[in-house]
Short mmCIF file of C-alpha atoms in Angstrom, two decimals:
data_model
loop_
_atom_site.label_atom_id
_atom_site.label_comp_id
_atom_site.label_asym_id
_atom_site.label_seq_id
_atom_site.Cartn_x
_atom_site.Cartn_y
_atom_site.Cartn_z
CA MET X 15 -0.01 0.00 0.00
CA ALA X 16 1.35 3.45 -0.87
CA ALA X 17 2.27 5.59 2.10
CA CYS X 18 0.07 8.55 2.79
CA ALA X 19 1.44 12.04 3.33
CA PRO X 20 2.54 12.61 6.93
CA GLU X 21 -0.19 14.08 9.06
CA ALA X 22 0.63 17.23 11.02
CA GLU X 23 1.57 16.47 14.60
CA SER X 24 1.00 18.95 17.38
CA SER X 25 2.95 22.07 16.45
CA PRO X 26 5.85 23.57 18.36
CA ILE X 27 5.21 26.68 20.40
CA GLY X 28 4.40 29.55 18.06
CA ALA X 29 3.68 27.40 15.00
CA GLN X 30 0.19 27.56 13.52
CA ALA X 31 -1.72 25.30 11.18
CA GLY X 32 -2.66 26.58 7.72
CA GLY X 33 0.75 27.25 6.15
CA ASP X 34 2.93 25.27 3.76
CA GLY X 35 5.90 24.82 6.05
CA ILE X 36 7.42 21.67 7.53
CA ILE X 37 8.96 21.38 10.99
CA ILE X 38 11.01 18.36 12.04
CA VAL X 39 12.36 18.11 15.57
CA ARG X 40 14.74 15.26 16.38
CA GLU X 41 16.21 14.27 19.73
CA LYS X 42 19.30 12.22 20.37
CA ARG X 43 18.85 8.83 21.96
CA HIS X 44 21.33 6.07 22.66
CA GLU X 45 20.49 2.86 20.82
CA HIS X 46 21.71 0.92 23.86
CA PRO X 47 21.22 3.15 26.92
CA ASP X 48 22.47 0.41 29.22
CA GLN X 49 25.84 0.46 27.41
CA PHE X 50 26.02 4.25 27.76
CA LEU X 51 25.30 4.05 31.47
CA ALA X 52 27.91 1.31 31.93
CA ALA X 53 30.51 3.32 30.01
CA VAL X 54 30.06 6.45 32.11
CA LYS X 55 30.07 4.41 35.32
CA GLU X 56 33.30 2.78 34.19
CA ILE X 57 34.84 6.18 33.61
CA GLN X 58 33.81 7.26 37.10
CA SER X 59 35.00 4.01 38.74
CA ARG X 60 38.49 4.41 37.26
CA CYS X 61 38.66 7.91 38.72
CA PHE X 62 37.34 6.66 42.08
CA GLU X 63 40.05 4.00 42.21
CA ALA X 64 42.82 6.47 41.43
CA LYS X 65 41.51 8.99 43.93
CA ALA X 66 41.25 6.33 46.67
CA VAL X 67 44.93 5.47 46.13
CA VAL X 68 45.88 9.14 46.45
CA ALA X 69 43.74 9.54 49.57
CA GLN X 70 45.32 6.53 51.25
CA ALA X 71 48.84 7.69 50.38
CA GLN X 72 48.20 11.20 51.68
CA GLY X 73 46.17 10.19 54.73
CA TRP X 74 42.76 11.71 54.03
CA THR X 75 39.31 10.15 53.82
CA TYR X 76 37.55 9.66 50.50
CA ASP X 77 34.03 8.28 49.94
CA PRO X 78 33.24 7.61 46.22
CA ALA X 79 29.51 7.62 47.01
CA SER X 80 29.72 11.38 47.47
CA GLU X 81 30.51 11.78 43.75
CA ARG X 82 28.69 8.85 42.15
CA LEU X 83 26.12 10.09 39.59
CA SER X 84 22.61 8.67 39.38
CA ASP X 85 21.33 7.19 36.10
CA THR X 86 19.21 10.29 35.53
CA GLU X 87 22.21 12.57 36.04
CA ILE X 88 24.28 10.49 33.64
CA PHE X 89 21.72 10.78 30.83
CA GLN X 90 21.62 14.57 31.34
CA LEU X 91 25.35 14.69 30.50
CA ASP X 92 24.76 13.93 26.84
CA THR X 93 21.72 15.38 25.06
CA GLU X 94 20.98 16.91 21.70
CA ARG X 95 17.90 18.43 20.07
CA THR X 96 17.78 19.44 16.41
CA ALA X 97 14.88 21.51 15.04
CA GLU X 98 14.65 22.03 11.25
CA TYR X 99 12.28 24.49 9.60
CA PHE X 100 11.39 24.45 5.88
CA GLU X 101 9.19 27.05 4.16
CA GLY X 102 9.32 28.00 0.48
CA LYS X 103 13.06 28.37 -0.25
CA ARG X 104 13.87 29.27 3.35
CA TYR X 105 15.47 26.93 5.86
CA ALA X 106 16.54 27.17 9.49
CA LYS X 107 18.18 24.75 11.91
CA VAL X 108 18.61 25.09 15.68
CA VAL X 109 20.80 22.59 17.51
CA SER X 110 21.09 22.60 21.29
CA GLY X 111 22.01 20.23 24.10
CA ALA X 112 24.90 19.15 26.31
CA ARG X 113 28.18 17.31 25.81
CA MET X 114 29.89 15.31 28.51
CA ASP X 115 33.30 16.77 29.48
CA VAL X 116 35.70 14.50 31.35
CA SER X 117 38.75 16.75 30.97
CA ARG X 118 38.19 18.38 34.36
CA MET X 119 38.00 15.10 36.27
CA GLU X 120 40.94 14.97 38.70
CA PRO X 121 41.66 12.14 41.18
CA ILE X 122 43.26 14.47 43.70
CA ARG X 123 42.22 16.15 46.93
CA GLY X 124 39.90 18.98 45.98
CA GLY X 125 39.44 17.49 42.52
CA SER X 126 36.25 15.95 41.23
CA CYS X 127 35.43 12.56 39.69
CA LYS X 128 32.18 13.92 38.27
CA PRO X 129 31.92 14.48 34.50
CA VAL X 130 30.24 17.80 33.71
CA ALA X 131 27.64 18.72 31.09
CA VAL X 132 28.79 21.53 28.78
CA ARG X 133 25.83 23.26 27.16
CA PHE X 134 25.93 24.14 23.46
CA LYS X 135 23.71 25.85 20.90
CA SER X 136 23.96 26.82 17.24
CA VAL X 137 21.62 28.40 14.70
CA GLU X 138 21.79 28.35 10.89
CA VAL X 139 19.41 30.22 8.59
CA ASP X 140 19.20 30.27 4.78
CA ASP X 141 16.91 33.16 3.76
CA GLY X 142 16.16 31.61 0.34
CA ASN X 143 17.95 34.48 -1.45
CA CYS X 144 21.47 33.07 -1.37
CA ASN X 145 22.24 34.54 2.05
CA VAL X 146 23.17 32.35 5.02
CA PHE X 147 23.92 33.31 8.57
CA ARG X 148 25.12 31.15 11.41
CA VAL X 149 25.41 31.70 15.13
CA GLN X 150 27.63 29.64 17.41
CA TYR X 151 26.82 30.24 21.07
CA ASP X 152 29.16 30.03 24.05
CA VAL X 153 26.34 29.21 26.43
CA ALA X 154 28.41 29.29 29.63
CA ALA X 155 29.88 32.70 28.81
CA LYS X 156 26.54 34.04 27.50
CA THR X 157 28.17 35.17 24.29
CA GLY X 158 28.97 33.75 20.87
CA GLN X 159 29.98 34.50 17.30
CA ARG X 160 28.09 35.34 14.12
CA GLU X 161 28.91 34.43 10.55
CA ILE X 162 27.21 36.00 7.52
CA LEU X 163 27.63 34.56 4.04
CA LYS X 164 26.21 36.32 0.97
CA ASN X 165 25.70 35.14 -2.59
CA VAL X 166 26.16 31.49 -1.67
CA CYS X 167 23.50 29.93 -3.85
CA ALA X 168 24.17 26.24 -4.23
CA ALA X 169 22.40 23.74 -6.44
CA PRO X 170 20.51 21.12 -4.44
CA GLY X 171 22.33 17.82 -4.06
CA ALA X 172 21.01 14.56 -5.40
CA PRO X 173 17.94 13.38 -3.49
CA PRO X 174 18.59 10.57 -1.04
CA THR X 175 17.93 7.05 -2.25
CA GLN X 176 15.24 5.18 -0.39
CA GLY X 177 15.03 1.40 -0.09
CA GLY X 178 13.17 -1.34 1.69
CA GLU X 179 9.76 -1.15 3.28
CA PRO X 180 8.26 1.98 4.91
CA VAL X 181 8.78 2.17 8.68
CA SER X 182 6.74 4.11 11.17
CA VAL X 183 8.40 6.99 13.00
CA PRO X 184 7.70 6.18 16.68
CA GLY X 185 5.46 8.72 18.41
CA THR X 186 4.28 10.28 15.15
CA SER X 187 1.86 9.36 12.36
CA SER X 188 4.63 9.65 9.73
CA GLN X 189 6.54 7.01 7.81
CA CYS X 190 10.03 6.99 6.34
CA LYS X 191 12.41 4.76 4.38
CA TRP X 192 16.05 4.04 5.16
CA THR X 193 18.95 4.85 2.85
CA PRO X 194 20.03 1.51 1.35
CA LYS X 195 23.53 0.20 1.93
CA VAL X 196 25.88 0.82 -1.01
CA LYS X 197 28.32 -1.96 -1.94
CA LEU X 198 31.48 -1.85 -4.04
CA GLY X 199 31.99 -5.50 -4.68
CA ALA X 200 31.80 -7.14 -1.26
CA VAL X 201 32.66 -3.90 0.58
CA VAL X 202 29.84 -1.87 2.17
CA LEU X 203 30.62 1.83 1.62
CA PRO X 204 30.06 4.33 4.45
CA THR X 205 26.83 6.16 3.59
CA PRO X 206 24.49 8.32 5.68
CA ASN X 207 22.28 5.98 7.65
CA GLU X 208 19.14 8.07 7.40
CA CYS X 209 15.42 7.41 7.21
CA THR X 210 13.78 10.11 5.05
CA LEU X 211 10.10 10.97 5.02
CA LEU X 212 7.43 9.59 2.76
CA PRO X 213 6.01 10.34 0.26
CA SER X 214 8.91 12.67 -0.66
CA PRO X 215 12.41 12.43 0.85
CA VAL X 216 13.25 16.06 0.08
CA HIS X 217 11.65 19.44 0.63
CA LYS X 218 10.64 20.79 -2.75
CA GLY X 219 11.49 24.45 -2.09
CA THR X 220 14.92 24.00 -0.53
CA GLY X 221 15.98 20.67 -2.00
CA ARG X 222 17.08 19.55 1.48
CA PRO X 223 16.45 16.03 2.78
CA LEU X 224 13.59 15.53 5.23
CA VAL X 225 15.28 13.31 7.79
CA ALA X 226 13.06 11.62 10.39
CA ILE X 227 15.68 9.27 11.90
CA ARG X 228 19.46 9.31 11.67
CA MET X 229 21.87 6.71 13.06
CA MET X 230 25.59 7.31 13.59
CA PRO X 231 28.58 6.28 15.72
CA ASP X 232 28.49 7.94 19.12
CA HIS X 233 30.72 11.01 19.43
CA LEU X 234 31.71 9.84 22.95
CA ARG X 235 34.07 7.34 21.34
CA SER X 236 36.52 10.22 21.02
CA ALA X 237 35.95 11.37 24.62
CA SER X 238 36.54 8.08 26.37
CA THR X 239 39.96 8.79 27.93
CA PRO X 240 39.35 10.67 31.17
CA LEU X 241 42.77 9.94 32.65
CA PRO X 242 46.20 9.35 31.07
CA GLY X 243 46.57 5.75 29.96
CA MET X 244 42.98 4.85 30.76
CA GLN X 245 40.17 4.10 28.31
CA ALA X 246 36.56 3.10 28.81
CA THR X 247 36.52 0.27 26.29
CA SER X 248 32.75 -0.11 26.55
CA MET X 249 32.40 3.23 24.73
CA LEU X 250 33.56 1.60 21.49
CA GLY X 251 30.22 0.00 20.61
CA LEU X 252 27.98 2.96 21.27
CA VAL X 253 25.58 4.12 18.56
CA THR X 254 23.50 7.31 18.62
CA ILE X 255 20.05 7.70 17.11
CA GLU X 256 18.49 11.05 16.22
CA GLN X 257 14.76 10.36 16.17
CA ALA X 258 11.94 12.72 15.27
CA VAL X 259 9.74 13.61 18.21
CA GLN X 260 7.84 16.24 16.23
CA ILE X 261 6.82 16.33 12.55
CA SER X 262 4.53 19.16 11.52
CA VAL X 263 3.42 19.41 7.87
CA GLY X 264 1.38 22.28 6.45
CA THR X 265 2.11 24.80 9.18
CA ARG X 266 3.00 28.46 9.48
CA MET X 267 6.33 29.15 11.08
CA PRO X 268 6.74 30.78 14.49
CA ASP X 269 7.55 34.50 14.27
CA GLY X 270 11.26 35.18 13.79
CA THR X 271 12.13 31.66 12.64
CA PHE X 272 14.18 32.98 9.70
CA ASP X 273 15.60 36.08 11.42
CA MET X 274 18.92 36.58 13.14
CA PRO X 275 18.28 35.64 16.80
CA ALA X 276 17.80 38.82 18.83
CA ASP X 277 20.13 37.58 21.56
CA ALA X 278 22.95 37.22 19.01
CA ALA X 279 22.71 40.68 17.45
CA SER X 280 25.66 41.99 19.44
CA PHE X 281 27.92 38.97 18.91
CA PRO X 282 31.15 39.68 17.01
CA LEU X 283 31.41 38.59 13.40
CA ALA X 284 33.72 35.72 12.47
CA HIS X 285 36.64 36.69 10.23
#
């Protein structure tokens, strides 16, 4: 049976029905959350062990329980939310969340064995007239940097190939199809592992793919060495899924969606 056009889900704050826009909001989820929890707990346990050795050698008391994170606190260390807005030839993307930082973990007196969550945010807008601006926030410092690009019209790339049977996007009434694996002989080539919307995988006005689900290696693989000579080997199998939690079709955009964010107006320009 042919897939029907996605029905509009409940709209984000400020969005209204009756337009021709599309909004896709994806949130990062670990494919195997138990592995993620185990990996972070391993990182902490290695720090606990090193700190206990230091405490014993220096004659002070150390209780690892005072620094052990709960499961809820661990999941809050690594989050990401991507909101994409399509209307006519205009496009906007807002990415925000937190990244786990283990660089400040120190197994010494006065040091901490707690990883910290570093907040991040970025905005990209294409006004449909060959002008693009980007904002990279330094959330902790309450500042950031702007970048403005003019006359950067680019031809749309080739539309993503879809294969296999339609799959339902959990929590929505939409369906998508995965990008098929590409082989060169017996070798599977690295291709974007994306599930794009049905009935059309691209937005007609912008030529950009309409991605409902994306799967990729977890970025924490490169952040799994909290202490010299130590590595949380359980990080190596982690996979991240970006899954749509919101798909709104046929909607009017919230006011200011395609404007430079007001809180970034005073940020310095990138050179």
